[in-house]
PDB file of C-alpha atoms in Angstrom:
ATOM      1  CA  GLU W 762       0.000   0.006  -0.007  1.00  0.00           C
ATOM      2  CA  ILE W 763       1.298   3.409  -0.909  1.00  0.00           C
ATOM      3  CA  VAL W 764       1.323   5.771   2.059  1.00  0.00           C
ATOM      4  CA  LEU W 765       0.788   9.492   1.420  1.00  0.00           C
ATOM      5  CA  THR W 766       2.237  11.803   4.025  1.00  0.00           C
ATOM      6  CA  GLN W 767       0.960  15.357   3.959  1.00  0.00           C
ATOM      7  CA  SER W 768       2.757  18.283   5.547  1.00  0.00           C
ATOM      8  CA  PRO W 769       2.401  20.448   7.329  1.00  0.00           C
ATOM      9  CA  GLY W 770      -0.503  19.143   9.389  1.00  0.00           C
ATOM     10  CA  THR W 771      -1.769  22.711   9.867  1.00  0.00           C
ATOM     11  CA  LEU W 772      -0.894  25.859   8.000  1.00  0.00           C
ATOM     12  CA  SER W 773      -1.803  29.178   9.607  1.00  0.00           C
ATOM     13  CA  LEU W 774      -1.964  32.015   7.069  1.00  0.00           C
ATOM     14  CA  SER W 775      -3.798  35.185   6.293  1.00  0.00           C
ATOM     15  CA  PRO W 776      -5.957  36.091   3.280  1.00  0.00           C
ATOM     16  CA  GLY W 777      -3.814  37.228   0.426  1.00  0.00           C
ATOM     17  CA  GLU W 778      -0.890  34.961   1.355  1.00  0.00           C
ATOM     18  CA  ARG W 779       0.361  31.934  -0.544  1.00  0.00           C
ATOM     19  CA  ALA W 780      -0.132  28.435   0.796  1.00  0.00           C
ATOM     20  CA  THR W 781       2.190  25.594  -0.134  1.00  0.00           C
ATOM     21  CA  LEU W 782       1.050  22.056   0.742  1.00  0.00           C
ATOM     22  CA  SER W 783       3.154  18.965   0.383  1.00  0.00           C
ATOM     23  CA  CYS W 784       2.160  15.386  -0.372  1.00  0.00           C
ATOM     24  CA  ARG W 785       4.936  12.760  -0.215  1.00  0.00           C
ATOM     25  CA  ALA W 786       4.412   9.192  -1.377  1.00  0.00           C
ATOM     26  CA  SER W 787       6.105   6.130   0.027  1.00  0.00           C
ATOM     27  CA  GLN W 788       6.581   4.866  -3.504  1.00  0.00           C
ATOM     28  CA  SER W 789       6.706   6.525  -6.869  1.00  0.00           C
ATOM     29  CA  VAL W 790       3.304   7.610  -8.155  1.00  0.00           C
ATOM     30  CA  SER W 791       2.574   8.477 -11.739  1.00  0.00           C
ATOM     31  CA  SER W 792       1.517  12.119 -12.077  1.00  0.00           C
ATOM     32  CA  SER W 793      -1.642  10.975 -13.819  1.00  0.00           C
ATOM     33  CA  ASP W 794      -2.656   9.219 -10.606  1.00  0.00           C
ATOM     34  CA  LEU W 795      -2.289  11.995  -8.105  1.00  0.00           C
ATOM     35  CA  THR W 796      -5.353  14.000  -7.098  1.00  0.00           C
ATOM     36  CA  TRP W 797      -6.102  16.850  -4.635  1.00  0.00           C
ATOM     37  CA  TYR W 798      -9.454  17.515  -2.897  1.00  0.00           C
ATOM     38  CA  GLN W 799     -10.704  20.315  -0.729  1.00  0.00           C
ATOM     39  CA  GLN W 800     -13.054  19.698   2.206  1.00  0.00           C
ATOM     40  CA  LYS W 801     -14.870  22.335   4.274  1.00  0.00           C
ATOM     41  CA  PRO W 802     -16.515  21.537   7.575  1.00  0.00           C
ATOM     42  CA  GLY W 803     -19.675  19.496   7.262  1.00  0.00           C
ATOM     43  CA  GLN W 804     -19.236  19.031   3.506  1.00  0.00           C
ATOM     44  CA  ALA W 805     -18.109  16.309   1.247  1.00  0.00           C
ATOM     45  CA  PRO W 806     -14.701  16.644  -0.358  1.00  0.00           C
ATOM     46  CA  ARG W 807     -14.516  18.506  -3.625  1.00  0.00           C
ATOM     47  CA  LEU W 808     -12.290  17.672  -6.563  1.00  0.00           C
ATOM     48  CA  LEU W 809      -9.605  20.319  -7.071  1.00  0.00           C
ATOM     49  CA  ILE W 810      -6.654  19.008  -9.038  1.00  0.00           C
ATOM     50  CA  TYR W 811      -6.341  15.750 -11.053  1.00  0.00           C
ATOM     51  CA  GLY W 812      -3.327  14.402 -12.845  1.00  0.00           C
ATOM     52  CA  ALA W 813      -1.110  16.305 -10.332  1.00  0.00           C
ATOM     53  CA  SER W 814      -1.528  19.586 -12.187  1.00  0.00           C
ATOM     54  CA  ASN W 815      -4.910  19.860 -13.939  1.00  0.00           C
ATOM     55  CA  ARG W 816      -7.615  21.998 -12.365  1.00  0.00           C
ATOM     56  CA  ALA W 817     -11.075  20.469 -12.199  1.00  0.00           C
ATOM     57  CA  THR W 818     -13.976  22.300 -13.776  1.00  0.00           C
ATOM     58  CA  GLY W 819     -14.766  25.583 -12.012  1.00  0.00           C
ATOM     59  CA  ILE W 820     -11.607  25.622  -9.865  1.00  0.00           C
ATOM     60  CA  PRO W 821      -9.989  29.111  -9.856  1.00  0.00           C
ATOM     61  CA  ASP W 822      -6.545  29.534 -11.275  1.00  0.00           C
ATOM     62  CA  ARG W 823      -5.114  30.545  -7.924  1.00  0.00           C
ATOM     63  CA  PHE W 824      -5.023  26.772  -7.273  1.00  0.00           C
ATOM     64  CA  SER W 825      -2.123  24.907  -8.930  1.00  0.00           C
ATOM     65  CA  GLY W 826      -0.551  21.506  -8.585  1.00  0.00           C
ATOM     66  CA  SER W 827       2.927  20.239  -9.392  1.00  0.00           C
ATOM     67  CA  GLY W 828       5.331  17.441  -8.685  1.00  0.00           C
ATOM     68  CA  SER W 829       6.312  13.995  -9.823  1.00  0.00           C
ATOM     69  CA  GLY W 830       7.553  10.684  -8.474  1.00  0.00           C
ATOM     70  CA  THR W 831       7.186  10.828  -4.761  1.00  0.00           C
ATOM     71  CA  ASP W 832       6.851  14.567  -4.121  1.00  0.00           C
ATOM     72  CA  PHE W 833       3.767  16.635  -5.052  1.00  0.00           C
ATOM     73  CA  THR W 834       2.690  20.125  -4.182  1.00  0.00           C
ATOM     74  CA  LEU W 835      -0.522  22.051  -4.065  1.00  0.00           C
ATOM     75  CA  THR W 836      -0.115  25.783  -4.170  1.00  0.00           C
ATOM     76  CA  ILE W 837      -2.809  28.345  -3.411  1.00  0.00           C
ATOM     77  CA  ASN W 838      -1.898  31.882  -4.501  1.00  0.00           C
ATOM     78  CA  ARG W 839      -3.558  34.885  -2.794  1.00  0.00           C
ATOM     79  CA  LEU W 840      -5.706  32.970  -0.337  1.00  0.00           C
ATOM     80  CA  GLU W 841      -9.379  33.883  -0.307  1.00  0.00           C
ATOM     81  CA  PRO W 842     -11.518  33.497   2.841  1.00  0.00           C
ATOM     82  CA  GLU W 843     -13.287  30.563   1.214  1.00  0.00           C
ATOM     83  CA  ASP W 844      -9.994  28.642   0.745  1.00  0.00           C
ATOM     84  CA  PHE W 845      -9.594  27.961   4.479  1.00  0.00           C
ATOM     85  CA  ALA W 846     -10.278  24.234   4.566  1.00  0.00           C
ATOM     86  CA  VAL W 847      -8.675  20.825   4.782  1.00  0.00           C
ATOM     87  CA  TYR W 848      -6.858  19.505   1.673  1.00  0.00           C
ATOM     88  CA  TYR W 849      -6.239  15.869   0.882  1.00  0.00           C
ATOM     89  CA  CYS W 850      -4.076  14.208  -1.726  1.00  0.00           C
ATOM     90  CA  GLN W 851      -5.062  10.753  -3.131  1.00  0.00           C
ATOM     91  CA  GLN W 852      -3.364   8.212  -5.373  1.00  0.00           C
ATOM     92  CA  TYR W 853      -4.608   5.257  -7.358  1.00  0.00           C
ATOM     93  CA  GLY W 854      -1.542   4.294  -9.262  1.00  0.00           C
ATOM     94  CA  SER W 855      -1.097   1.188  -7.152  1.00  0.00           C
ATOM     95  CA  PRO W 856      -4.095  -0.408  -5.543  1.00  0.00           C
ATOM     96  CA  PRO W 857      -5.440   0.058  -3.025  1.00  0.00           C
ATOM     97  CA  LEU W 858      -6.438   3.677  -3.448  1.00  0.00           C
ATOM     98  CA  THR W 859      -5.092   5.778  -0.586  1.00  0.00           C
ATOM     99  CA  PHE W 860      -5.486   9.260   0.777  1.00  0.00           C
ATOM    100  CA  GLY W 861      -3.104  11.418   2.625  1.00  0.00           C
ATOM    101  CA  GLY W 862      -3.901  12.520   6.189  1.00  0.00           C
ATOM    102  CA  GLY W 863      -4.778  16.036   5.164  1.00  0.00           C
ATOM    103  CA  THR W 864      -3.477  19.560   5.671  1.00  0.00           C
ATOM    104  CA  LYS W 865      -5.644  22.108   7.380  1.00  0.00           C
ATOM    105  CA  VAL W 866      -5.265  25.607   6.107  1.00  0.00           C
ATOM    106  CA  GLU W 867      -6.476  28.000   8.820  1.00  0.00           C
ATOM    107  CA  ILE W 868      -6.491  31.697   9.421  1.00  0.00           C
TER     108      ILE W 868
ATOM    109  CA  GLN C 846     -26.498  16.963 -13.219  1.00  0.00           C
ATOM    110  CA  VAL C 847     -25.167  13.901 -11.475  1.00  0.00           C
ATOM    111  CA  GLN C 848     -26.249  13.505  -7.882  1.00  0.00           C
ATOM    112  CA  LEU C 849     -25.594  10.845  -5.273  1.00  0.00           C
ATOM    113  CA  GLN C 850     -27.543  10.469  -2.023  1.00  0.00           C
ATOM    114  CA  GLU C 851     -26.682   8.161   0.836  1.00  0.00           C
ATOM    115  CA  SER C 852     -29.360   6.698   3.059  1.00  0.00           C
ATOM    116  CA  GLY C 853     -29.497   4.268   5.940  1.00  0.00           C
ATOM    117  CA  PRO C 854     -29.575   3.946   9.767  1.00  0.00           C
ATOM    118  CA  GLY C 855     -27.598   6.496  11.695  1.00  0.00           C
ATOM    119  CA  LEU C 856     -27.097   4.094  14.649  1.00  0.00           C
ATOM    120  CA  VAL C 857     -25.917   0.480  14.489  1.00  0.00           C
ATOM    121  CA  LYS C 858     -25.190  -1.762  17.458  1.00  0.00           C
ATOM    122  CA  PRO C 859     -21.803  -3.437  17.887  1.00  0.00           C
ATOM    123  CA  SER C 860     -21.395  -6.744  16.130  1.00  0.00           C
ATOM    124  CA  GLU C 861     -24.300  -5.999  13.782  1.00  0.00           C
ATOM    125  CA  THR C 862     -24.245  -5.114  10.104  1.00  0.00           C
ATOM    126  CA  LEU C 863     -24.100  -1.589   8.791  1.00  0.00           C
ATOM    127  CA  SER C 864     -26.135  -1.246   5.582  1.00  0.00           C
ATOM    128  CA  LEU C 865     -26.170   1.908   3.444  1.00  0.00           C
ATOM    129  CA  THR C 866     -27.617   2.677   0.084  1.00  0.00           C
ATOM    130  CA  CYS C 867     -26.556   5.312  -2.446  1.00  0.00           C
ATOM    131  CA  THR C 868     -29.145   6.456  -5.000  1.00  0.00           C
ATOM    132  CA  VAL C 869     -27.789   7.770  -8.230  1.00  0.00           C
ATOM    133  CA  SER C 870     -29.575  10.374 -10.415  1.00  0.00           C
ATOM    134  CA  GLY C 871     -28.659  12.296 -13.488  1.00  0.00           C
ATOM    135  CA  VAL C 872     -26.614   9.500 -14.971  1.00  0.00           C
ATOM    136  CA  SER C 873     -27.079   5.801 -15.733  1.00  0.00           C
ATOM    137  CA  ILE C 874     -25.678   3.546 -13.026  1.00  0.00           C
ATOM    138  CA  SER C 875     -24.997   1.124 -15.835  1.00  0.00           C
ATOM    139  CA  ASP C 876     -22.295   3.341 -17.296  1.00  0.00           C
ATOM    140  CA  ASN C 877     -18.941   1.664 -17.193  1.00  0.00           C
ATOM    141  CA  ILE C 878     -17.584   3.427 -14.199  1.00  0.00           C
ATOM    142  CA  SER C 879     -17.018   2.401 -10.635  1.00  0.00           C
ATOM    143  CA  TRP C 880     -19.238   3.346  -7.791  1.00  0.00           C
ATOM    144  CA  ASN C 881     -17.357   3.812  -4.553  1.00  0.00           C
ATOM    145  CA  TRP C 882     -17.766   4.024  -0.800  1.00  0.00           C
ATOM    146  CA  ILE C 883     -15.401   6.174   1.280  1.00  0.00           C
ATOM    147  CA  ARG C 884     -15.623   6.883   5.014  1.00  0.00           C
ATOM    148  CA  GLN C 885     -14.264   9.471   7.437  1.00  0.00           C
ATOM    149  CA  PRO C 886     -14.165   8.899  11.194  1.00  0.00           C
ATOM    150  CA  PRO C 887     -14.898  12.024  13.218  1.00  0.00           C
ATOM    151  CA  GLY C 888     -12.090  14.488  13.101  1.00  0.00           C
ATOM    152  CA  LYS C 889      -9.973  12.184  10.925  1.00  0.00           C
ATOM    153  CA  GLY C 890      -9.029  11.645   7.255  1.00  0.00           C
ATOM    154  CA  LEU C 891     -10.579   9.811   4.396  1.00  0.00           C
ATOM    155  CA  GLU C 892     -10.495   6.010   3.945  1.00  0.00           C
ATOM    156  CA  TRP C 893     -11.531   4.276   0.728  1.00  0.00           C
ATOM    157  CA  ILE C 894     -13.727   1.215   1.395  1.00  0.00           C
ATOM    158  CA  GLY C 895     -14.149  -0.139  -2.121  1.00  0.00           C
ATOM    159  CA  TYR C 896     -15.968  -0.003  -5.433  1.00  0.00           C
ATOM    160  CA  ILE C 897     -18.390  -1.931  -7.554  1.00  0.00           C
ATOM    161  CA  PHE C 898     -19.346  -1.794 -11.213  1.00  0.00           C
ATOM    162  CA  HIS C 899     -22.790  -2.286 -12.532  1.00  0.00           C
ATOM    163  CA  SER C 900     -21.640  -5.680 -13.806  1.00  0.00           C
ATOM    164  CA  GLY C 901     -20.964  -6.718 -10.226  1.00  0.00           C
ATOM    165  CA  SER C 902     -17.243  -6.721 -10.404  1.00  0.00           C
ATOM    166  CA  PHE C 903     -15.703  -5.200  -7.341  1.00  0.00           C
ATOM    167  CA  ARG C 904     -12.574  -4.406  -5.289  1.00  0.00           C
ATOM    168  CA  TYR C 905     -12.484  -3.772  -1.592  1.00  0.00           C
ATOM    169  CA  TYR C 906      -9.852  -2.230   0.675  1.00  0.00           C
ATOM    170  CA  PRO C 907      -7.802  -5.191   1.975  1.00  0.00           C
ATOM    171  CA  PRO C 908      -8.089  -4.455   5.668  1.00  0.00           C
ATOM    172  CA  LEU C 909     -11.874  -4.359   5.377  1.00  0.00           C
ATOM    173  CA  LYS C 910     -12.614  -6.920   2.652  1.00  0.00           C
ATOM    174  CA  SER C 911     -13.462  -9.749   5.076  1.00  0.00           C
ATOM    175  CA  ARG C 912     -16.352  -7.692   6.395  1.00  0.00           C
ATOM    176  CA  VAL C 913     -17.518  -5.782   3.253  1.00  0.00           C
ATOM    177  CA  THR C 914     -20.047  -6.639   0.612  1.00  0.00           C
ATOM    178  CA  MET C 915     -21.236  -4.254  -2.087  1.00  0.00           C
ATOM    179  CA  SER C 916     -24.036  -4.725  -4.601  1.00  0.00           C
ATOM    180  CA  VAL C 917     -25.801  -2.860  -7.420  1.00  0.00           C
ATOM    181  CA  ASP C 918     -29.534  -2.640  -8.184  1.00  0.00           C
ATOM    182  CA  THR C 919     -29.683  -1.174 -11.679  1.00  0.00           C
ATOM    183  CA  SER C 920     -33.477  -1.130 -11.649  1.00  0.00           C
ATOM    184  CA  LYS C 921     -33.451   1.303  -8.705  1.00  0.00           C
ATOM    185  CA  SER C 922     -30.284   3.061  -9.729  1.00  0.00           C
ATOM    186  CA  GLN C 923     -28.772   2.220  -6.430  1.00  0.00           C
ATOM    187  CA  PHE C 924     -25.711   0.567  -4.967  1.00  0.00           C
ATOM    188  CA  THR C 925     -25.278  -0.659  -1.454  1.00  0.00           C
ATOM    189  CA  LEU C 926     -22.664  -1.208   1.226  1.00  0.00           C
ATOM    190  CA  ASN C 927     -22.861  -3.899   3.871  1.00  0.00           C
ATOM    191  CA  LEU C 928     -20.201  -3.869   6.650  1.00  0.00           C
ATOM    192  CA  ARG C 929     -20.464  -6.788   9.049  1.00  0.00           C
ATOM    193  CA  SER C 930     -19.420  -7.164  12.680  1.00  0.00           C
ATOM    194  CA  VAL C 931     -19.098  -3.488  13.294  1.00  0.00           C
ATOM    195  CA  THR C 932     -17.288  -1.937  16.257  1.00  0.00           C
ATOM    196  CA  ALA C 933     -16.909   1.612  17.534  1.00  0.00           C
ATOM    197  CA  ALA C 934     -13.976   2.015  15.114  1.00  0.00           C
ATOM    198  CA  ASP C 935     -16.471   1.881  12.280  1.00  0.00           C
ATOM    199  CA  THR C 936     -18.148   5.084  13.460  1.00  0.00           C
ATOM    200  CA  ALA C 937     -17.761   7.522  10.617  1.00  0.00           C
ATOM    201  CA  VAL C 938     -19.396   9.663   7.952  1.00  0.00           C
ATOM    202  CA  TYR C 939     -19.881   7.404   4.991  1.00  0.00           C
ATOM    203  CA  TYR C 940     -19.777   8.834   1.480  1.00  0.00           C
ATOM    204  CA  CYS C 941     -20.652   7.324  -1.880  1.00  0.00           C
ATOM    205  CA  ALA C 942     -18.790   8.687  -4.863  1.00  0.00           C
ATOM    206  CA  ARG C 943     -18.524   8.289  -8.602  1.00  0.00           C
ATOM    207  CA  TRP C 944     -15.077   7.580  -9.969  1.00  0.00           C
ATOM    208  CA  ARG C 945     -14.087   9.064 -13.320  1.00  0.00           C
ATOM    209  CA  ASP C 946     -11.392   6.929 -14.813  1.00  0.00           C
ATOM    210  CA  THR C 947     -10.362   9.390 -17.452  1.00  0.00           C
ATOM    211  CA  ILE C 948      -8.981  11.642 -14.739  1.00  0.00           C
ATOM    212  CA  ASN C 949      -8.473   9.075 -11.919  1.00  0.00           C
ATOM    213  CA  ALA C 950     -10.514  10.958  -9.474  1.00  0.00           C
ATOM    214  CA  PHE C 951     -13.727  11.051  -7.531  1.00  0.00           C
ATOM    215  CA  GLU C 952     -15.662  13.460  -9.563  1.00  0.00           C
ATOM    216  CA  VAL C 953     -19.055  13.404  -7.777  1.00  0.00           C
ATOM    217  CA  TRP C 954     -19.696  12.837  -4.090  1.00  0.00           C
ATOM    218  CA  GLY C 955     -22.778  12.319  -1.990  1.00  0.00           C
ATOM    219  CA  GLN C 956     -23.324  14.644   0.962  1.00  0.00           C
ATOM    220  CA  GLY C 957     -22.364  11.869   3.362  1.00  0.00           C
ATOM    221  CA  THR C 958     -24.275  10.113   6.153  1.00  0.00           C
ATOM    222  CA  MET C 959     -23.086   9.817   9.773  1.00  0.00           C
ATOM    223  CA  VAL C 960     -23.196   6.246  11.220  1.00  0.00           C
ATOM    224  CA  THR C 961     -22.554   5.713  14.855  1.00  0.00           C
ATOM    225  CA  VAL C 962     -21.759   2.272  16.284  1.00  0.00           C
ATOM    226  CA  SER C 963     -23.026   2.098  19.836  1.00  0.00           C
ATOM    227  CA  SER C 964     -25.201  -0.054  22.053  1.00  0.00           C
TER     228      SER C 964
END
């Protein structure tokens, strides 16, 4: 099973700042198999980024993803109030599908 | 517009079977895509439980597979999760989700349903 380790656990920032979230895999993951989700309290996760760097429909361009192999990054430029949430990475390159533990972006 | 809606008991006794249904609308459940269950214990992260296709083929998360059964009812556009011999560790919000294999991602999620295991 591929373990995804997300860091930091919590990121304390202010609106307008940049957030940089890390997702590290215990084995190499194809970029096409790395996905990011956003989850707000009381809501289901929402698809943000697929294929490591492709924004899902309706996702603002302040969200960007990058990385390859075992190291992937989600960057949020110019944080908006609605961006404060928990972010999860997920892989399905090697079954079983696994999620990272999440990074909370808080004010 | 694709929508998924979970339903089922919010409280299950220890050692009994947790049974949930996901009703699919806006798309045919017979499309060749996988229908998934994912759970989230209170205050914790996401855990994939497994998937099933309309054909009945499936894959379950190995640590859970001895207790999990999924099924599909195409006539009702529903798929179900049965989790046997539950304990308090199975207390979680349970989500159903549609996988989109062209992007390797859960594209549509249900709102989730909270299930508590307690006597």
